[in-house]
Coordinates of C-alpha atoms and ligand atoms in Angstrom, one line a residue:
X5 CA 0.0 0.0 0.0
X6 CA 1.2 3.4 -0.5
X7 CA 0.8 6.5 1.3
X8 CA -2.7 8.0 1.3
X9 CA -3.8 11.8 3.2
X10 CA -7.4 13.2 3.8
X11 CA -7.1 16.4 1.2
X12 CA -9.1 19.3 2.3
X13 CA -9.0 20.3 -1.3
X14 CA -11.7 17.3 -2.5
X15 CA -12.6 16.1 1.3
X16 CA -11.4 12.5 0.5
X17 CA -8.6 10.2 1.7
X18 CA -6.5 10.6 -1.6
X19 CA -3.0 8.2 -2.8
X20 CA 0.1 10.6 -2.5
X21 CA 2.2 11.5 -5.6
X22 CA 4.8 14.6 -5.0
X23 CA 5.3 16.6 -7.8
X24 CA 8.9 15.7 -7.9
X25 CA 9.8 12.0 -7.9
X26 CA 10.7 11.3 -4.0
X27 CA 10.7 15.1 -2.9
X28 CA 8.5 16.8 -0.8
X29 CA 8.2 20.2 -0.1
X30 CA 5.7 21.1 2.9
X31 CA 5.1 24.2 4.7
X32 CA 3.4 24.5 7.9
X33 CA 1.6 27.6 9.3
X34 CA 3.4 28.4 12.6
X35 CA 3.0 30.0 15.9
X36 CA 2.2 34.3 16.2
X37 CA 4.6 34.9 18.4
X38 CA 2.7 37.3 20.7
X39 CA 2.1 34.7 23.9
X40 CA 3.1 31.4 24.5
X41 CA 1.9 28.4 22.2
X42 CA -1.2 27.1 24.7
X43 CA -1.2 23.1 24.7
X44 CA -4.0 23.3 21.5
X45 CA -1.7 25.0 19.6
X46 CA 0.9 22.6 20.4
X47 CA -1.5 20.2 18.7
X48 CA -1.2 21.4 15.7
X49 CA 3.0 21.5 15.5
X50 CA 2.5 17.9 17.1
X51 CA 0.8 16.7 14.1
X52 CA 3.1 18.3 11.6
X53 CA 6.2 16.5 13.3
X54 CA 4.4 13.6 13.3
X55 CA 3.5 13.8 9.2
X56 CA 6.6 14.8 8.5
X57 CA 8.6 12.0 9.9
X58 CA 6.0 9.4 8.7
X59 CA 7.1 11.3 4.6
X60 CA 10.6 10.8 5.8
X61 CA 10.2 7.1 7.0
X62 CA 8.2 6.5 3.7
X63 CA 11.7 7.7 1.7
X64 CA 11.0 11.1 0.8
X65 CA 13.3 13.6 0.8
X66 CA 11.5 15.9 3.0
X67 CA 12.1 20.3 3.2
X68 CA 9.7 21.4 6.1
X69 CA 9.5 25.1 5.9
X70 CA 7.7 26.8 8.8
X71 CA 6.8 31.0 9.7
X72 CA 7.4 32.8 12.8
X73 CA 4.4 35.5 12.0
X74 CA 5.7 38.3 14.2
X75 CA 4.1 41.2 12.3
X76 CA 0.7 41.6 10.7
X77 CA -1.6 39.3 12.3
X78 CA -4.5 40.8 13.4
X79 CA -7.3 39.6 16.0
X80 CA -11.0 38.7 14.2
X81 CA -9.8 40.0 10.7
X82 CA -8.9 42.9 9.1
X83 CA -10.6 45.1 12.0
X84 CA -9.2 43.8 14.7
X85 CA -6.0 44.7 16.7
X86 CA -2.6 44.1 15.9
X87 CA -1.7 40.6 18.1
X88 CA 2.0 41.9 18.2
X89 CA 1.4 45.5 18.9
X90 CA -1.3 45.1 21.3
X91 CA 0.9 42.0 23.1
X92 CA 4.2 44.4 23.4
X93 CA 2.2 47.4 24.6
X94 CA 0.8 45.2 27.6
X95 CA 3.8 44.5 28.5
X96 CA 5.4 47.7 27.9
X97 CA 8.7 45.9 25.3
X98 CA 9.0 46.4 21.8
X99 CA 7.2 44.2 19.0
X100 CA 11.1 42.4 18.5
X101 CA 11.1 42.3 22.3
X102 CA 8.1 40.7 22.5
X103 CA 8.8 38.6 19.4
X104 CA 12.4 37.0 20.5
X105 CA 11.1 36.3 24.0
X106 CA 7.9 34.0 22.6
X107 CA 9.6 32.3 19.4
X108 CA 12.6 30.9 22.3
X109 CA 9.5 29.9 24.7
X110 CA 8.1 28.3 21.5
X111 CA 11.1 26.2 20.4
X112 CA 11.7 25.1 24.0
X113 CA 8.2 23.4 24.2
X114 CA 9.1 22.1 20.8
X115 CA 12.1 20.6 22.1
X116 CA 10.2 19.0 25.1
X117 CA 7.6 17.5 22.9
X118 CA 10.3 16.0 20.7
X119 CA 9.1 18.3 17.5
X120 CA 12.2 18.1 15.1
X121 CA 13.4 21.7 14.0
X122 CA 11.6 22.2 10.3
X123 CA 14.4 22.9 7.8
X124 CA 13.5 26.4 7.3
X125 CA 12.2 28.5 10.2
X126 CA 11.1 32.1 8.1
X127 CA 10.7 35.2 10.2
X128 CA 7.9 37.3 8.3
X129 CA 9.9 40.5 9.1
X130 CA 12.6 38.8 7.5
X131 CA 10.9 38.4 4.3
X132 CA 9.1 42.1 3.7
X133 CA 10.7 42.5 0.4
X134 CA 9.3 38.9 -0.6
X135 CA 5.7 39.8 0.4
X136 CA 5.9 43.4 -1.7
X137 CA 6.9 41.5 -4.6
X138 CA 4.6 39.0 -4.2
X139 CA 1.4 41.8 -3.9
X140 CA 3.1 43.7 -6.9
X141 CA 2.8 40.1 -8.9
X142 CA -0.8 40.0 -7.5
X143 CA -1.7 43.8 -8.6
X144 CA -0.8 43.1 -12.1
X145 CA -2.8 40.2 -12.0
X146 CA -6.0 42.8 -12.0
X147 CA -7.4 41.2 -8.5
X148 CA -6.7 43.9 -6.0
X149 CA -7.8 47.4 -5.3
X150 CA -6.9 50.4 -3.3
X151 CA -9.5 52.0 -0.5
X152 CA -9.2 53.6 2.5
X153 CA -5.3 54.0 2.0
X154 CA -4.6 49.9 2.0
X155 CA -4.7 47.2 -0.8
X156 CA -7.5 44.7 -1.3
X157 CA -7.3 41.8 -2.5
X158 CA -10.6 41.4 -4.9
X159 CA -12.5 37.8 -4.2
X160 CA -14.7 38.3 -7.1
X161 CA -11.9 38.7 -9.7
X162 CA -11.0 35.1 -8.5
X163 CA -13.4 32.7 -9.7
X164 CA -12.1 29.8 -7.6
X165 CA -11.9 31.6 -4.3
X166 CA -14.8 29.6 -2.7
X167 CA -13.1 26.1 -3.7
X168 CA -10.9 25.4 -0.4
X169 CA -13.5 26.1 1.7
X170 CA -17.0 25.0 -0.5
X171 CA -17.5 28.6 0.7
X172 CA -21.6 29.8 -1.0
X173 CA -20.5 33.5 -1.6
X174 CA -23.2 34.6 -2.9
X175 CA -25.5 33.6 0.4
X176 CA -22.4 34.7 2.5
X177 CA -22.8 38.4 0.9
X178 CA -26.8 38.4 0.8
X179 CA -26.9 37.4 4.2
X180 CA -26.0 38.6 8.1
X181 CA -22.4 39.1 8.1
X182 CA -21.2 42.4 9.4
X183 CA -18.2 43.7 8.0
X184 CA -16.9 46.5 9.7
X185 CA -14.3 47.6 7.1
X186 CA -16.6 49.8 5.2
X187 CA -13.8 49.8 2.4
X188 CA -14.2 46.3 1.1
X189 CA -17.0 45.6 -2.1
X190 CA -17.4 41.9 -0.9
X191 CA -17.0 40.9 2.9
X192 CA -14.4 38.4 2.0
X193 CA -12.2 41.0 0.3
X194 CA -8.9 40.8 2.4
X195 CA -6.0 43.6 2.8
X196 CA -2.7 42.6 1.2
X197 CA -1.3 45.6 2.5
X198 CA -2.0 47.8 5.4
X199 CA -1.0 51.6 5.8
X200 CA -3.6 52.8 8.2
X201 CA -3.0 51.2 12.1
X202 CA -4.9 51.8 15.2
X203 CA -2.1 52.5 16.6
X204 CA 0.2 55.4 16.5
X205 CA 3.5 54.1 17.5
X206 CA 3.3 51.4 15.1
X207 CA 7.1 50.6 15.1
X208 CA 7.4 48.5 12.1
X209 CA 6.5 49.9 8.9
X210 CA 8.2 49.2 5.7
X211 CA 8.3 51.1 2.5
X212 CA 6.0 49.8 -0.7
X213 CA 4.5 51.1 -3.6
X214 CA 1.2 51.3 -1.4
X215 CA 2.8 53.6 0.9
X216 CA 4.7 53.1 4.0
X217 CA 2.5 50.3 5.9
X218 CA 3.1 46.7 6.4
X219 CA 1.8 43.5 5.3
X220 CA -1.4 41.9 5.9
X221 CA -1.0 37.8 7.4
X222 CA -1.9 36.1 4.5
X223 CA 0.5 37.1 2.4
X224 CA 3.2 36.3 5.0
X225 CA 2.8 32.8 4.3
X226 CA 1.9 32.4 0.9
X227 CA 5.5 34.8 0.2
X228 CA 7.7 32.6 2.3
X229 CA 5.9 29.3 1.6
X230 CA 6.8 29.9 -2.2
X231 CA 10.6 31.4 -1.6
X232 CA 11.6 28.2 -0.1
X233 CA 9.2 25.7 -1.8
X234 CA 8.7 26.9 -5.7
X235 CA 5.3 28.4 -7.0
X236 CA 3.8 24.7 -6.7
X237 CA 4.8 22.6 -4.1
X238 CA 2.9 19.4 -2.3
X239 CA 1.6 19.7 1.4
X240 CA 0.5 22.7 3.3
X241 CA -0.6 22.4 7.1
X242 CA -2.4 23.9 9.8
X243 CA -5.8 23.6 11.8
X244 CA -8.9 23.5 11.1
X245 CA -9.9 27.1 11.9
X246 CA -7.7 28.4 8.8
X247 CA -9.4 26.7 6.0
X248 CA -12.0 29.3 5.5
X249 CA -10.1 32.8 5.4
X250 CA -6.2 32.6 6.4
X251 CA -5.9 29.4 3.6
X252 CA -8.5 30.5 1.3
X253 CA -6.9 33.9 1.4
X254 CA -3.6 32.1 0.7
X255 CA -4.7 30.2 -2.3
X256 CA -6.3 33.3 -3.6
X257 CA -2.6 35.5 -3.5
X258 CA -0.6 32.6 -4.9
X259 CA -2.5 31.1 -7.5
X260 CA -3.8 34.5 -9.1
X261 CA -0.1 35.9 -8.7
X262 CA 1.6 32.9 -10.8
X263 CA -1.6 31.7 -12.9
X264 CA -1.0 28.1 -11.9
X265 CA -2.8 26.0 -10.6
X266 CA -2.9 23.9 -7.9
X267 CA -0.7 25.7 -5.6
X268 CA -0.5 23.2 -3.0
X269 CA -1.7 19.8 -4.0
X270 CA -2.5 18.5 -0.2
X271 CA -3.8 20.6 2.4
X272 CA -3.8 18.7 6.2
X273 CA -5.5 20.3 8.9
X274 CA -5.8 18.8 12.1
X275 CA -9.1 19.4 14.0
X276 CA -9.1 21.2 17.6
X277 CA -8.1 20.2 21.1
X278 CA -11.3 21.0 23.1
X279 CA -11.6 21.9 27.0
X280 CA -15.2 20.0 28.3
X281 CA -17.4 22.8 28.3
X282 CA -15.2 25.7 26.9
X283 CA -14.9 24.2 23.7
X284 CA -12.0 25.0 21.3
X285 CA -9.2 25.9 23.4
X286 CA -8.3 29.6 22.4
X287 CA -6.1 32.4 23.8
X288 CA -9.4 34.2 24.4
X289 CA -11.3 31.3 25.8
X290 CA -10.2 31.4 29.1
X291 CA -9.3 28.0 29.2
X292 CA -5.5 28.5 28.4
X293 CA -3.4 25.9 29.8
X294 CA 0.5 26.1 28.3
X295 CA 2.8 23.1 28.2
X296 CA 4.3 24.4 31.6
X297 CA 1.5 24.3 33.3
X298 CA 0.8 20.7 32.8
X299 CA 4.8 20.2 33.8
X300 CA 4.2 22.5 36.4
X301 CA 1.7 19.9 37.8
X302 CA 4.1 17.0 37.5
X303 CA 3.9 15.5 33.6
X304 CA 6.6 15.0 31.5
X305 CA 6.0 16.8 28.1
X306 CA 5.9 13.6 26.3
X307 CA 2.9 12.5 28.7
X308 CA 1.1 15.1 26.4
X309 CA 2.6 13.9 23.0
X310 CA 1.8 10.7 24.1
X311 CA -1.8 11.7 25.0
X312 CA -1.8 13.5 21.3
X313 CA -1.1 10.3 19.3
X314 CA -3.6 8.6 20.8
X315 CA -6.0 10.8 18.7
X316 CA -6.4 11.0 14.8
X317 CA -5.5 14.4 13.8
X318 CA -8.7 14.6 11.9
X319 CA -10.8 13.9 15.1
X320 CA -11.7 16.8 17.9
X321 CA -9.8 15.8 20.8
X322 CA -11.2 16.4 24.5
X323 CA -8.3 17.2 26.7
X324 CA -8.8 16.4 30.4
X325 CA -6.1 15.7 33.7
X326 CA -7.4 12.2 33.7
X327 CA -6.8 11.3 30.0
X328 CA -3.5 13.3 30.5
X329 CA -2.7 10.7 33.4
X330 CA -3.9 8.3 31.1
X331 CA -1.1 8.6 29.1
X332 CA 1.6 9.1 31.8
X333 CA 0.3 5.5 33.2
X334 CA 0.7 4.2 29.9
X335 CA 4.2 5.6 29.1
X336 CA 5.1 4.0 32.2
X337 CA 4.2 0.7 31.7
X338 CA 5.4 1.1 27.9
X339 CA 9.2 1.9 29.8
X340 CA 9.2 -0.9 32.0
X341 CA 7.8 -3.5 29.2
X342 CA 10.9 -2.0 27.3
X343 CA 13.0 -2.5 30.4
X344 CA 12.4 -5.9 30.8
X345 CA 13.1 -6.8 27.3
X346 CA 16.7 -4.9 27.9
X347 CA 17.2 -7.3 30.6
X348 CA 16.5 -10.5 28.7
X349 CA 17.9 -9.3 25.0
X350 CA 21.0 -11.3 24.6
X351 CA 23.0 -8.1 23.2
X352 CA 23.3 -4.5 23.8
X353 CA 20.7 -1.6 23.6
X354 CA 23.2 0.3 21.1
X355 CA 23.2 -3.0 18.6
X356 CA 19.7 -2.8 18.7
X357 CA 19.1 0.5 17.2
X358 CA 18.7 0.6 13.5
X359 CA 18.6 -3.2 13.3
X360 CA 16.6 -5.0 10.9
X361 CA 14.1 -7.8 12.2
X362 CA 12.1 -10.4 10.8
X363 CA 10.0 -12.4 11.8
X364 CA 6.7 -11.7 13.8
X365 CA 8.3 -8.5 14.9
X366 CA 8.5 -7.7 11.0
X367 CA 4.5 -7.9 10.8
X368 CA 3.4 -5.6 13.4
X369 CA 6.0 -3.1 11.6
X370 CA 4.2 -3.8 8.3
X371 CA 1.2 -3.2 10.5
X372 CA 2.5 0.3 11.9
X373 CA 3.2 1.3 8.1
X374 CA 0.1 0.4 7.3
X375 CA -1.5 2.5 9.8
X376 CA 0.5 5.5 9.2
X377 CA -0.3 4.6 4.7
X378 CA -4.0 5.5 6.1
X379 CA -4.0 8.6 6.7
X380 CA -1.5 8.8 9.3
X381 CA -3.9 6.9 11.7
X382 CA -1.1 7.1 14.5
X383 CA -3.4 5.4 16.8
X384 CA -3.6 2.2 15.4
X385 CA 0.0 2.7 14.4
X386 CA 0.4 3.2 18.4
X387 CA -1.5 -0.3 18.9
X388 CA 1.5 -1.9 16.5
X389 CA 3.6 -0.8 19.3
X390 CA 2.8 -2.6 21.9
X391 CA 1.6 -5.5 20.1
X392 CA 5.2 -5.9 19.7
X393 CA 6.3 -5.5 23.1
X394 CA 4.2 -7.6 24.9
X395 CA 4.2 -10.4 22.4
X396 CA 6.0 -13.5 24.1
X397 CA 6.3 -15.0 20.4
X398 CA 8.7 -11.9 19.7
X399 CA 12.2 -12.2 20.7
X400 CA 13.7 -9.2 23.1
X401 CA 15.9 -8.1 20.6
X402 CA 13.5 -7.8 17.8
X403 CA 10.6 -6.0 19.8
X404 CA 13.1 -3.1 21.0
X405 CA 14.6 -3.1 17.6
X406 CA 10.9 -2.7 16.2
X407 CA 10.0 -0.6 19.1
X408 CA 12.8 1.7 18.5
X409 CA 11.9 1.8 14.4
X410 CA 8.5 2.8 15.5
X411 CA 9.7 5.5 17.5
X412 CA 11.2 6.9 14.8
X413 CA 7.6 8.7 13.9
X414 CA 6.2 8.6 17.4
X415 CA 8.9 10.2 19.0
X416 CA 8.6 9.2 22.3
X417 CA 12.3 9.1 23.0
X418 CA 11.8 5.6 23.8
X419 CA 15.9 4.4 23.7
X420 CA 16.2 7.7 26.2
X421 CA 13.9 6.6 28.5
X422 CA 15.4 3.3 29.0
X423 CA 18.7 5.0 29.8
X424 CA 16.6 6.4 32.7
X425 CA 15.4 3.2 33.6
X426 CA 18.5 1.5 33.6
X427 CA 20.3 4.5 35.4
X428 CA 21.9 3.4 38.5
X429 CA 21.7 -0.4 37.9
X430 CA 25.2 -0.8 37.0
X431 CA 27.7 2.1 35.2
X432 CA 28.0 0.1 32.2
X433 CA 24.3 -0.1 31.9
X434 CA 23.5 3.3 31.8
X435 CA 26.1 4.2 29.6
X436 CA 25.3 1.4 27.0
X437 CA 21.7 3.1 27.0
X438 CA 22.7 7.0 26.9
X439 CA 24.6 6.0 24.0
X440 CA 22.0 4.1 22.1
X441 CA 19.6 7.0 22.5
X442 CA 22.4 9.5 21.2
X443 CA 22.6 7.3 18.3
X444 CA 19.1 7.5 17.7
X445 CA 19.2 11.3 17.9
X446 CA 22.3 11.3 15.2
X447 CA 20.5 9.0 13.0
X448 CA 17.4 11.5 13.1
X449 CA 19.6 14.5 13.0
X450 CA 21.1 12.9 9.7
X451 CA 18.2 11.9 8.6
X452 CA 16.7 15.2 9.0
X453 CA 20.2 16.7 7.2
X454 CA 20.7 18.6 10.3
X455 CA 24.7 17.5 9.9
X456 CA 26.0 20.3 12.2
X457 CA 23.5 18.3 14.9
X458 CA 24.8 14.6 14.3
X459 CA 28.3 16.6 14.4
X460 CA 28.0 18.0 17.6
X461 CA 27.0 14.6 19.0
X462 CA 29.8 12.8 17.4
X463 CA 32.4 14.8 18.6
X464 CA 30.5 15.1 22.1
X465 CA 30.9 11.3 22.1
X466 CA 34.5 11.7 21.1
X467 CA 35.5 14.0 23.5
X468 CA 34.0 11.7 26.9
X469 CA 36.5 8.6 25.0
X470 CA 34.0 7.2 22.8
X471 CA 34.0 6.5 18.8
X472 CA 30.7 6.3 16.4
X473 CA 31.8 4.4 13.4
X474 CA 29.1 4.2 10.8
X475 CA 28.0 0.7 9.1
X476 CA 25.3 0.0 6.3
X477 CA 22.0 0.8 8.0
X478 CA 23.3 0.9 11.7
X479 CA 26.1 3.0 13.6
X480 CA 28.4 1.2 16.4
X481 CA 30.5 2.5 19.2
X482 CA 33.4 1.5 20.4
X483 CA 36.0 2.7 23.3
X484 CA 39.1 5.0 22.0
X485 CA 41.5 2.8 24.5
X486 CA 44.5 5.5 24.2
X487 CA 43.5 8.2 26.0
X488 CA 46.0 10.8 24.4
X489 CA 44.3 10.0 21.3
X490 CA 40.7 10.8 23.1
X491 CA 42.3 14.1 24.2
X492 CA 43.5 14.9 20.7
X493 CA 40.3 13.8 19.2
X494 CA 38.2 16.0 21.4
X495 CA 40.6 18.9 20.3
X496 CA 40.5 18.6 16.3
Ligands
LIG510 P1 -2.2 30.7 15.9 O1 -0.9 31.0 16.6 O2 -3.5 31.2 16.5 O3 -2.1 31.1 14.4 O4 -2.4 29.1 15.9 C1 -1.3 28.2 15.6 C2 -1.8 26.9 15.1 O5 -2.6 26.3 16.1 C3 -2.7 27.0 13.9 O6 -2.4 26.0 13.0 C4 -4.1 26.8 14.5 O7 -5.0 26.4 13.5 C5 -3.8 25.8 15.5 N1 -4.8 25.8 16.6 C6 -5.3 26.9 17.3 N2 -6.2 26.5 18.3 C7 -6.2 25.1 18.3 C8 -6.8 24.1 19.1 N3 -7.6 24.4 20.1 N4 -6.6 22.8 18.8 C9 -5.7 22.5 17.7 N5 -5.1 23.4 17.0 C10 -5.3 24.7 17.2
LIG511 ZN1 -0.2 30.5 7.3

């Protein structure tokens, strides 16, 4: 079976062909960096990590681009308040202030959930000049107009505007939406380019041929998506709640800018984490809870990743502290399944990883693929898992060599936590499994072309006596015995 994704575009579970023969470029709406990522949020960066190692483990070579918005993104539209500006005058710091502080708080609950860096990470104030040629491309198109000092972009001058989102315009503009911005002809009209603000000390303003303003959201993403991805490209992400206007909008700049068409040929969205009775968790919803918080309570953060895979990303998901101690219970018992095979496997942790099995253990990975083939159902994929580790019929070696294959998309850190569970047993012990998982994290590191990463590990390893020597489909270690050359090696 090959790999198949739930298109938004069509609304069915479609076969996946990338344009070009085993690429694939995807591009992922990330986080507005005007407040910390709340756990729902986290959902949505969960699921991308999870898609894109489940491309990667299906052979593709894989560039995941992802934005930092930090300018541009206003609150309920084109009306609302600028997120940034308002965020940094709360707290009384600058926009870049505000911007640095949430994009590092970002990346550090990234790390804790085991969310591999993407590729690219864009800044949109990085990539102004991008966005004004991209509007330019857009004007001479004939879809945009000028009103009220900022640049629309003109819905009904592109016919296929209601497409992503089987939008009915016509009953949308007949009927009881208000649209405050008495400047657009059709509600769904969107600014491209803003040069009035609300607010006065509007510190970052750019140059354009519209007049000194700066961008409006959309074009953010469709600018950067296509910089580092071509003017066609195959998989664009991001939840539910940006179908309608933020992808529609998208789709609208791109396509009438280059005249081709598809843009994107699969568009994922993952549906929303909900809080019983306060539905869709929101910044505005009062029910915020950030990935601290639950730490902050005693979880690990991959309690919650754990407690993520064990929904499809297509179903709503109802978070609640008992389904979160759910998972912790079950990441418990998965460690000490995995311990006990450690204790009875005949060889080392480290010869384990990367291994190839056969066998019984080779069926429930044919199984996980399978799962993941279906659009992504990481679920059942999850259920592969510990069929494998508590099947008797398997040997020890080949359910943590399977386990630690599987773990490859799940990214549980599952070698890592068996170096905890084996800490203090003996030296040896613990150091046979820190080294196993450091392996695992080089293999992903290379895997991920992230070379400077799988670098800094080797020579980390190097430097504490220890050599990585790289064999078809596995990586060993061995001691450097002369401990002058262990000093030198840490040196070069
Ligand atoms: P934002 O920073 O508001 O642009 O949101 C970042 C990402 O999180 C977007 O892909 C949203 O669609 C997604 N998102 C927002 N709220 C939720 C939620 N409650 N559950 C899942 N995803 C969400
Ligand atoms: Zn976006």
């Amino acid at each position: 079976m090959s790999f198949s994704i739930f298109n938004t575009l069509g609304r069915e579970v479609q076969e996946f062909k990338s344009i070009r023969p085993g690429e694939v470029g995807f591009y992922a709406c990330g986080p507005t960096v005007y407040n910390y990522a709340h756990i729902g949020n986290l959902r949505a960066y969960v699921t991308h990590d999870v898609l894109a190692r489940v491309l990667r483990r299906r052979g593709f070579k894989l560039t995941h681009v992802m934005n930092i918005t930090d300018v541009g993104h206003l609150t309920g539209g084109d009306d609302g308040d600028d997120k940034m500006v308002k965020s940094a005058e709360e707290r009384g710091k600058s926009v870049l202030e505000v911007a640095e502080f949430y994009t590092k708080a970002f990346f550090n609950d990234a790390e804790r959930l085991n969310i591999a860096r993407p590729d690219v990470v864009c800044k949109a104030t990085e990539h102004i000049e991008e966005m004004i040629a991209l509007t330019g491309r857009i004007e001479a198109s004939g879809c945009t107009y000028q009103a009220g000092g900022n640049l629309y972009f003109d819905i009904a001058r592109f016919p296929r505007y209601a497409e992503l989102a089987r939008l009915k315009i016509d009953a949308l503009q007949a009927g009881s939406r208000v649209e405050l911005d008495g400047n657009k002809r059709n509600p769904e009209d969107f600014v491209l380019w803003f040069t009035k603000s609300k607010f006065a000390n509007q510190a970052l303003v750019w140059d354009s041929p519209w007049g000194k303003g700066y961008p409006g959201w959309h074009i953010e993403c469709a600018a950067m998506s296509m910089k580092y991805l071509g003017e066609q490209f195959d998989v664009h992400a991001g939840g539910i709640d940006h179908i309608q206007i933020h992808h529609s909008n998208e789709i609208a700049e791109a396509e009438s800018a280059t005249g081709k068409h598809p843009w994107v040929r699969y568009w994922v969205h993952n549906e929303f984490l909900v809080l019983g009775g306060k539905g869709k968790m929101s910044k505005s919803s009062g029910g915020f809870i950030t990935l601290q918080n639950l730490i902050d309570e005693g979880f690990d953060a991959l309690d919650y990743r754990y407690f993520l895979l064990g929904g499809h990303y297509r179903t709503q998901l109802q978070f609640s502290h008992e389904s979160l101690s759910g998972a912790r219970n079950a990441r418990a018992s998965l460690a000490s399944l995995l311990g006990g095979l450690a204790e009875r496997a005949g060889v080392g942790v480290d010869e384990l990883v990367g291994r190839a099995v056969g066998g019984k253990a080779a069926s429930y990975l044919a199984s996980f693929d399978a799962a993941l083939d279906d659009d992504v159902n990481v679920p059942r994929a999850l259920a592969s898992l510990w069929g494998v580790v508590k099947d008797a019929d398997v040997p020890p070696e080949d359910a943590l060599a399977a386990a630690f294959d599987m773990d490859g998309v799940l990214g549980l850190r599952l070698a890592e936590g068996l170096a905890k569970t084996t800490e203090g047993c003996c030296e040896d012990g613990a150091l046979v499994a820190e080294v196993a998982a450091l392996i695992v994290e080089r293999t992903e590191a290379k895997k991920a072309k992230d070379f400077a990463k799988a670098d800094l590990i080797r020579d980390s390893l190097r430097a504490r006596g220890i050599a990585l020597e790289d064999r078809p489909g596995r990586t060993e270690w061995r001691r450097i015995a002369d401990k002058k050359l262990w000093a030198k090696a840490a040196q070069d």
